[in-house]
Coordinates of C-alpha atoms in Angstrom, one line a residue:
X862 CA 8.7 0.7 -16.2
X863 CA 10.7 3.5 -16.1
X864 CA 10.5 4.2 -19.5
X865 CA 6.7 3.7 -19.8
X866 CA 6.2 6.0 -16.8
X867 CA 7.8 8.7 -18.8
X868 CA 5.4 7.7 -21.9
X869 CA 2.0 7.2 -20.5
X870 CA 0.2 10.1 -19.1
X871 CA -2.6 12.5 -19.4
X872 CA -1.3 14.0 -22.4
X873 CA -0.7 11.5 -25.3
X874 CA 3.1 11.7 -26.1
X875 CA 4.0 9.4 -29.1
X876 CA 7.1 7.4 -27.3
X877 CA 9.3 8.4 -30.2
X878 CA 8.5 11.8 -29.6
X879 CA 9.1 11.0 -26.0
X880 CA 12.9 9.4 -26.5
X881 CA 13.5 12.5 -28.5
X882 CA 12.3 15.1 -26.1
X883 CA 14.1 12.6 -23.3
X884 CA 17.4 13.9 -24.7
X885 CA 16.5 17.3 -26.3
X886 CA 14.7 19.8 -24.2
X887 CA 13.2 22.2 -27.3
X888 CA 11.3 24.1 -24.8
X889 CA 8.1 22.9 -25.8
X890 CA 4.4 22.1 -23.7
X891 CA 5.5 18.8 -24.3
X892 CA 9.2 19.2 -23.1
X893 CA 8.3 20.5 -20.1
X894 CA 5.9 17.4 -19.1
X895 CA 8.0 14.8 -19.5
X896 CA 11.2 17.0 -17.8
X897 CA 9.3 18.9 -14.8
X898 CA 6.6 16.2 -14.4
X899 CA 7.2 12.9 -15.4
X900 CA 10.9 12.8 -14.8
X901 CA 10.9 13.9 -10.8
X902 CA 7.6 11.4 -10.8
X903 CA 9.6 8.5 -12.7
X904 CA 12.8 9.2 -10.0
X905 CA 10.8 9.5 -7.1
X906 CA 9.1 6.3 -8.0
X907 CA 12.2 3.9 -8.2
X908 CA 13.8 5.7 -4.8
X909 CA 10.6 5.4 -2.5
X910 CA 9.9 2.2 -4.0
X911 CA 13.8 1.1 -3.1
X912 CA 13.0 2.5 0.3
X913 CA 10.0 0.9 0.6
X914 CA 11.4 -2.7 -0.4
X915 CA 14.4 -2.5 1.6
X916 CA 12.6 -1.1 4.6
X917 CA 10.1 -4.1 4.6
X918 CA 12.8 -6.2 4.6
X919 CA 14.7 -5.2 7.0
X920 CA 11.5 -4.8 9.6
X921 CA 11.1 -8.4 8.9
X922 CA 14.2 -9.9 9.6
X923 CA 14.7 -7.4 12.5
X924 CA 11.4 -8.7 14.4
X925 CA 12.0 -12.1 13.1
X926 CA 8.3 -12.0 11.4
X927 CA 7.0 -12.5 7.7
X928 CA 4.3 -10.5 8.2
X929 CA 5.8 -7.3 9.1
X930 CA 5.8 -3.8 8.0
X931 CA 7.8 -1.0 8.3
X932 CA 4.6 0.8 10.5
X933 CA 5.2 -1.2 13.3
X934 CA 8.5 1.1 14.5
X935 CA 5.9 4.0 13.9
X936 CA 7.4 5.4 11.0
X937 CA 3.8 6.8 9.3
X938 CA 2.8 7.8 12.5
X939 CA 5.5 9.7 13.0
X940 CA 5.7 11.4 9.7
X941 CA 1.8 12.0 9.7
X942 CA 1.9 13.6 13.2
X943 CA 5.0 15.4 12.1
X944 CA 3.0 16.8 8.9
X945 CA 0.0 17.7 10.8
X946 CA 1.7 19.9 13.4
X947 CA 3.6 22.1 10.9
X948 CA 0.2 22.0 8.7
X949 CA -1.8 23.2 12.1
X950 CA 0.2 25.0 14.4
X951 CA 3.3 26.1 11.8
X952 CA 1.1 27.2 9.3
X953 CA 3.2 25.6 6.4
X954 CA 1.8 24.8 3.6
X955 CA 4.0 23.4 0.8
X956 CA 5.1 20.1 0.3
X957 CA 8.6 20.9 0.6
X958 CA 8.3 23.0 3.6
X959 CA 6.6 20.2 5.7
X960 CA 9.1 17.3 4.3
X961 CA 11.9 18.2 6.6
X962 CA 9.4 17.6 9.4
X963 CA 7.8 14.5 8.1
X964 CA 11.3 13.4 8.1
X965 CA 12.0 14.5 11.3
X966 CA 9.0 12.9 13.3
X967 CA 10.0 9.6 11.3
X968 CA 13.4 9.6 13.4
X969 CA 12.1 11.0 16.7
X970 CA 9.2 8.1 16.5
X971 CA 11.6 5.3 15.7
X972 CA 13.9 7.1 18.2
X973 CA 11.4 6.6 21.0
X974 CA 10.5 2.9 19.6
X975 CA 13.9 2.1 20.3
X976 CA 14.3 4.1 23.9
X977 CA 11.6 2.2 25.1
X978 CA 12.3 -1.4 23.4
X979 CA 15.6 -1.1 25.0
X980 CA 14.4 0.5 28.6
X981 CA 15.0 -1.9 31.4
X982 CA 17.2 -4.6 32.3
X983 CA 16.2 -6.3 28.6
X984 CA 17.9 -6.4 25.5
X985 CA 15.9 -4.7 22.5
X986 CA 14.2 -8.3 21.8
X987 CA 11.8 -8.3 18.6
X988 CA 8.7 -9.1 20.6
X989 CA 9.5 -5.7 23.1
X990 CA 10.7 -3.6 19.4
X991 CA 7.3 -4.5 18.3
X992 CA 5.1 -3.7 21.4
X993 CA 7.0 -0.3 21.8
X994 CA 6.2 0.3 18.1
X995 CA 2.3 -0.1 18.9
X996 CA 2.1 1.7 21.7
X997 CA 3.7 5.2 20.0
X998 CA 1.8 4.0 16.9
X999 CA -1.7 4.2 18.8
X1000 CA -0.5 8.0 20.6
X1001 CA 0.4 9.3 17.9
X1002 CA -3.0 8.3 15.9
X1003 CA -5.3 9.7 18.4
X1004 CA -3.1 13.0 18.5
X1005 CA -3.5 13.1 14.4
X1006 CA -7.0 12.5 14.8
X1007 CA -8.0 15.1 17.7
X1008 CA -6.2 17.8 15.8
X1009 CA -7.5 16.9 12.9
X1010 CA -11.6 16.4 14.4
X1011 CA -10.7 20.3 15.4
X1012 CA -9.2 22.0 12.5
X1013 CA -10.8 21.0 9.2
X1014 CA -8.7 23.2 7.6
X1015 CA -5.8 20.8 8.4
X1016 CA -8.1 17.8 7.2
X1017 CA -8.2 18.9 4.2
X1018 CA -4.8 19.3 2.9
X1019 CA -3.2 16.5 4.9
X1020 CA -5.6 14.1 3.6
X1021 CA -4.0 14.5 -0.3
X1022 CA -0.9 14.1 1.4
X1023 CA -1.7 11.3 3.7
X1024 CA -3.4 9.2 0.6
X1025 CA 0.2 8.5 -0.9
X1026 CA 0.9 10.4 -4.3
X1027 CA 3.8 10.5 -6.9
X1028 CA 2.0 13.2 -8.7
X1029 CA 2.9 17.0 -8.6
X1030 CA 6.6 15.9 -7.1
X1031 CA 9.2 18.5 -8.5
X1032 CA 13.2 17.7 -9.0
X1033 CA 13.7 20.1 -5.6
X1034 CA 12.0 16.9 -3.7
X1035 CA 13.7 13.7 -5.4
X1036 CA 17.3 15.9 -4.4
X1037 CA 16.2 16.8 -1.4
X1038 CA 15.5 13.2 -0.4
X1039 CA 17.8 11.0 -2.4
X1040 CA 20.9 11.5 -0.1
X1041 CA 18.8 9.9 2.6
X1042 CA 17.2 7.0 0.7
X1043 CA 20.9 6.7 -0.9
X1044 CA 22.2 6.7 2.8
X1045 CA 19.5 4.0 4.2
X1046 CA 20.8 1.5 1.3
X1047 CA 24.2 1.8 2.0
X1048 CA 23.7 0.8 5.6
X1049 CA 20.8 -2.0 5.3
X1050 CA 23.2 -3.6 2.4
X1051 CA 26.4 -3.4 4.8
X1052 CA 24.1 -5.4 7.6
X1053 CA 22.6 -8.5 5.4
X1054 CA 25.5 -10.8 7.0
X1055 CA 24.7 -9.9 10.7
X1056 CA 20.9 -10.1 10.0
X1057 CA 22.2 -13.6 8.8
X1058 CA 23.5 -14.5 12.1
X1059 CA 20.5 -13.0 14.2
X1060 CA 17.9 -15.4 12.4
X1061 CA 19.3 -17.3 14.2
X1062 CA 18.8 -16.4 17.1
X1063 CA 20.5 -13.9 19.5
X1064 CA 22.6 -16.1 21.5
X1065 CA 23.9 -18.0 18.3
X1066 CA 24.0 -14.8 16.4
X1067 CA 26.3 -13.9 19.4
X1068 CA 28.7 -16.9 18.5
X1069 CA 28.7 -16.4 14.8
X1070 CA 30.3 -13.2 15.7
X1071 CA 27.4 -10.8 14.8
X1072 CA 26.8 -7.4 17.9
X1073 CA 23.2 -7.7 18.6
X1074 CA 22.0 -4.8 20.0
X1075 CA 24.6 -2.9 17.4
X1076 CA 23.0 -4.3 14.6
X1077 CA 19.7 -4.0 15.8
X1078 CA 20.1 0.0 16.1
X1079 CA 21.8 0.0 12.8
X1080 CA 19.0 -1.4 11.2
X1081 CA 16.6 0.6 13.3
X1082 CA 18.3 4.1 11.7
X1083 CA 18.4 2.4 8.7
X1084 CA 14.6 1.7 8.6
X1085 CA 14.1 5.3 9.4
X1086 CA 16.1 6.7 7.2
X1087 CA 14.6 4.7 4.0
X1088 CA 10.9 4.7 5.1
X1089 CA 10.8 7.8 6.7
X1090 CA 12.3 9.9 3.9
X1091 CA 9.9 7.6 1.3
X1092 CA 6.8 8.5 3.4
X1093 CA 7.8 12.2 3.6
X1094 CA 8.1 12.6 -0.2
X1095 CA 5.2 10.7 -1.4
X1096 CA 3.1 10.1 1.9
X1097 CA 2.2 6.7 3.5
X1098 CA 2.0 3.7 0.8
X1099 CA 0.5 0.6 1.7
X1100 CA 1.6 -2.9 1.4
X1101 CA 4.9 -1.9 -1.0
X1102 CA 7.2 -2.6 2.4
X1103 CA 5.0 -5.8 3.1
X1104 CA 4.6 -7.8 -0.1
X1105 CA 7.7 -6.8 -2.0
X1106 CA 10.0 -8.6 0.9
X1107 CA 7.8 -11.8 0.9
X1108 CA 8.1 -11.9 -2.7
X1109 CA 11.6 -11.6 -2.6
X1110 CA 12.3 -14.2 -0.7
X1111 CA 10.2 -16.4 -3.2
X1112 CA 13.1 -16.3 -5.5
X1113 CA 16.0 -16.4 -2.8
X1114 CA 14.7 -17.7 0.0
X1115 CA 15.8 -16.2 3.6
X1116 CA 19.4 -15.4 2.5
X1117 CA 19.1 -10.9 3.1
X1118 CA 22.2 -10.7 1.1
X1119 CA 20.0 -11.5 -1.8
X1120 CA 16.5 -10.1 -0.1
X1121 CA 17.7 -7.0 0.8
X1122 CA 19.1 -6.4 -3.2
X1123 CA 16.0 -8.3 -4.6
X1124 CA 13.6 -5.6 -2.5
X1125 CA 15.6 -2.5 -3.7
X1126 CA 14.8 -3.9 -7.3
X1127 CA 11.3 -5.1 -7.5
X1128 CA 9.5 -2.6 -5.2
X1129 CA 10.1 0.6 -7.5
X1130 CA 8.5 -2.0 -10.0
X1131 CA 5.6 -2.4 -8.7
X1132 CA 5.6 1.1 -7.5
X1133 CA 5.7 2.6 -10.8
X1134 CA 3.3 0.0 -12.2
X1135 CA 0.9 0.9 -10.0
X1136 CA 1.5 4.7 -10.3
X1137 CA 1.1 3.5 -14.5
X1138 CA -2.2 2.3 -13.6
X1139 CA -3.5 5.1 -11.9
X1140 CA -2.8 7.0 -14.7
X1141 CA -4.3 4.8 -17.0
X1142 CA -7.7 4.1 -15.6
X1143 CA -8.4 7.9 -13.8
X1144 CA -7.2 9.6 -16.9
X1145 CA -7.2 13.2 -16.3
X1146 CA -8.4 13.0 -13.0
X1147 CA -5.7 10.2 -11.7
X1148 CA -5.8 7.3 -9.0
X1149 CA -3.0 8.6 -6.7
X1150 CA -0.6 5.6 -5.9
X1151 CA -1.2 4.6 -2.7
X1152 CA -4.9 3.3 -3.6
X1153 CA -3.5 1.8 -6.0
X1154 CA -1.0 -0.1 -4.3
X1155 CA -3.5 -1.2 -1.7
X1156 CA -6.2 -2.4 -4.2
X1157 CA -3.1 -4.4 -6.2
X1158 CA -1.3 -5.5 -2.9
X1159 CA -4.0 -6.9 -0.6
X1160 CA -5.5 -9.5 -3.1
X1161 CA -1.8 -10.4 -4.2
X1162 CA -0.7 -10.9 -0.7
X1163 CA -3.5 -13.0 0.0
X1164 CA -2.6 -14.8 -3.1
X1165 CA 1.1 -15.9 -2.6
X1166 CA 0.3 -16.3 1.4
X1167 CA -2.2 -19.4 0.0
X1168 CA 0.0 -20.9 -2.5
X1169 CA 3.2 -21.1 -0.3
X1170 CA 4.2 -21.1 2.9
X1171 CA 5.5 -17.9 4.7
X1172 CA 9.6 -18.3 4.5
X1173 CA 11.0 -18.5 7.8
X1174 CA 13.3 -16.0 8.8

């Protein structure tokens, strides 16, 4: 995938002029697609699609559901409101000026999730994890929506950010990300044994050694480190966090110390596919990836939900 993603494009490259050009820069128009566009486009792909995966995964076995997203800890939200703010009110206007906030809304919305999962005399169950998460998630959309109903300047330039695009991603955003996505994968692999013992249950999670609520926050900052830095570079993508796990999970059943690994590998698949296709059937005027993904993801979901059972967790 990664190597047809660096082929197939708007401009016809020959692939052996592509290998070639891979390896030796000559300077030429056709040099400078493949290592300015398709490159940062291809490397983007396979870490927001790692993110993505991973992130899914780890949403569902945190709230003990099959059917779960990384959006229910408010992660778009977050990131969108984050975006519209410095789009409105900041007046920034570049993609890698407003990333730094899209990342930082991602961690104050799954910051408050959390506060407020955790606020009482309860534990951080799944069931109050998941209510929290739909009660920021609904704020936070009527805030992106009355600011956007009254500045349609902002309308239109989020909504090409907000529609969920590889394109027009330079190197300066895969390095400015990567550390974080890098980060996210180090922590969600390091908690696949105590995600184990939480399926469980908590109170046998508890006597197979695993720290609840420190592994639920673990995998909280781990969720909104992958998703939020994924949804800041390329914007909200549908379904890659929802359908990648479940497929995962096909092949290795509810063991995360092979989900979590099998996520990080087939989500920048189907991420690139998709991003392949889109190229393919807009041709110069391309599909951006997130319609993509939605238009392959929903039927495909519905697919494997009727020929198998959802795996318990």
């Amino acid at each position: 995938m990664c190597l047809l993603s660096l082929w197939v494009g708007a401009k016809g490259i020959p692939f052996t002029a592509t290998w070639d050009l891979l390896w030796h820069n000559d300077g030429s128009s056709e040099a400078v697609i493949i290592h300015d566009l398709r490159i940062p486009r291809t490397l983007l792909g396979v870490l927001a699609g790692a993110a993505l995966g991973v992130g899914g995964a780890l949403m569902q076995a945190l709230t003990r559901n099959p059917l779960a997203d990384p959006g229910l800890l408010g992660i778009n939200m977050g990131s969108s409101s984050a975006v519209v703010v410095a789009i409105s009110f900041l007046g920034i206007h570049s993609l890698t000026g407003y990333l730094w906030f899209a990342l930082a809304g991602a961690g104050i919305a799954s910051f408050l999730v959390y506060s407020l999962g955790t606020a009482g005399r309860g534990s951080a169950t799944p069931e109050r994890l998941v209510l929290a998460g739909a009660a920021v998630t609904a704020v936070l959309y009527a805030f992106i929506q009355g600011v956007l109903l009254l500045n349609p300047d902002t309308f239109d330039e989020f909504r090409f950010w907000d529609v969920g695009s590889l394109a027009s991603r330079r190197m300066d955003v895969v390095v400015q990300v990567a550390p974080f996505i890098v980060l996210g994968l180090l922590l969600a692999l390091s908690q696949a044994r105590a995600l184990n013992a939480l399926s469980l249950g908590d109170q046998a999670g508890q006597a197979l050694g695993a720290h609840v609520g420190r592994t639920r926050a673990l995998v909280a900052v781990a969720v909104a480190l992958l998703c939020g830095s994924a949804t800041a570079a390329a914007g909200p993508i549908a379904f890659v966090g929802l359908a990648v796990p479940y497929a995962a999970r096909i092949f290795t059943g509810p063991d995360q110390r092979w989900v979590l690994p099998y996520s990080l590998m087939l989500a920048p698949i189907l991420l690139l596919a998709a991003d392949i296709l889109g190229r393919v059937l807009g041709g110069v005027q391309e599909i951006e990836v997130g319609i993509v993904t939605a238009f392959l993801g929903a039927p495909l979901f519905v697919l494997l939900c009727r020929r198998r059972k959802l795996a318990r967790l």
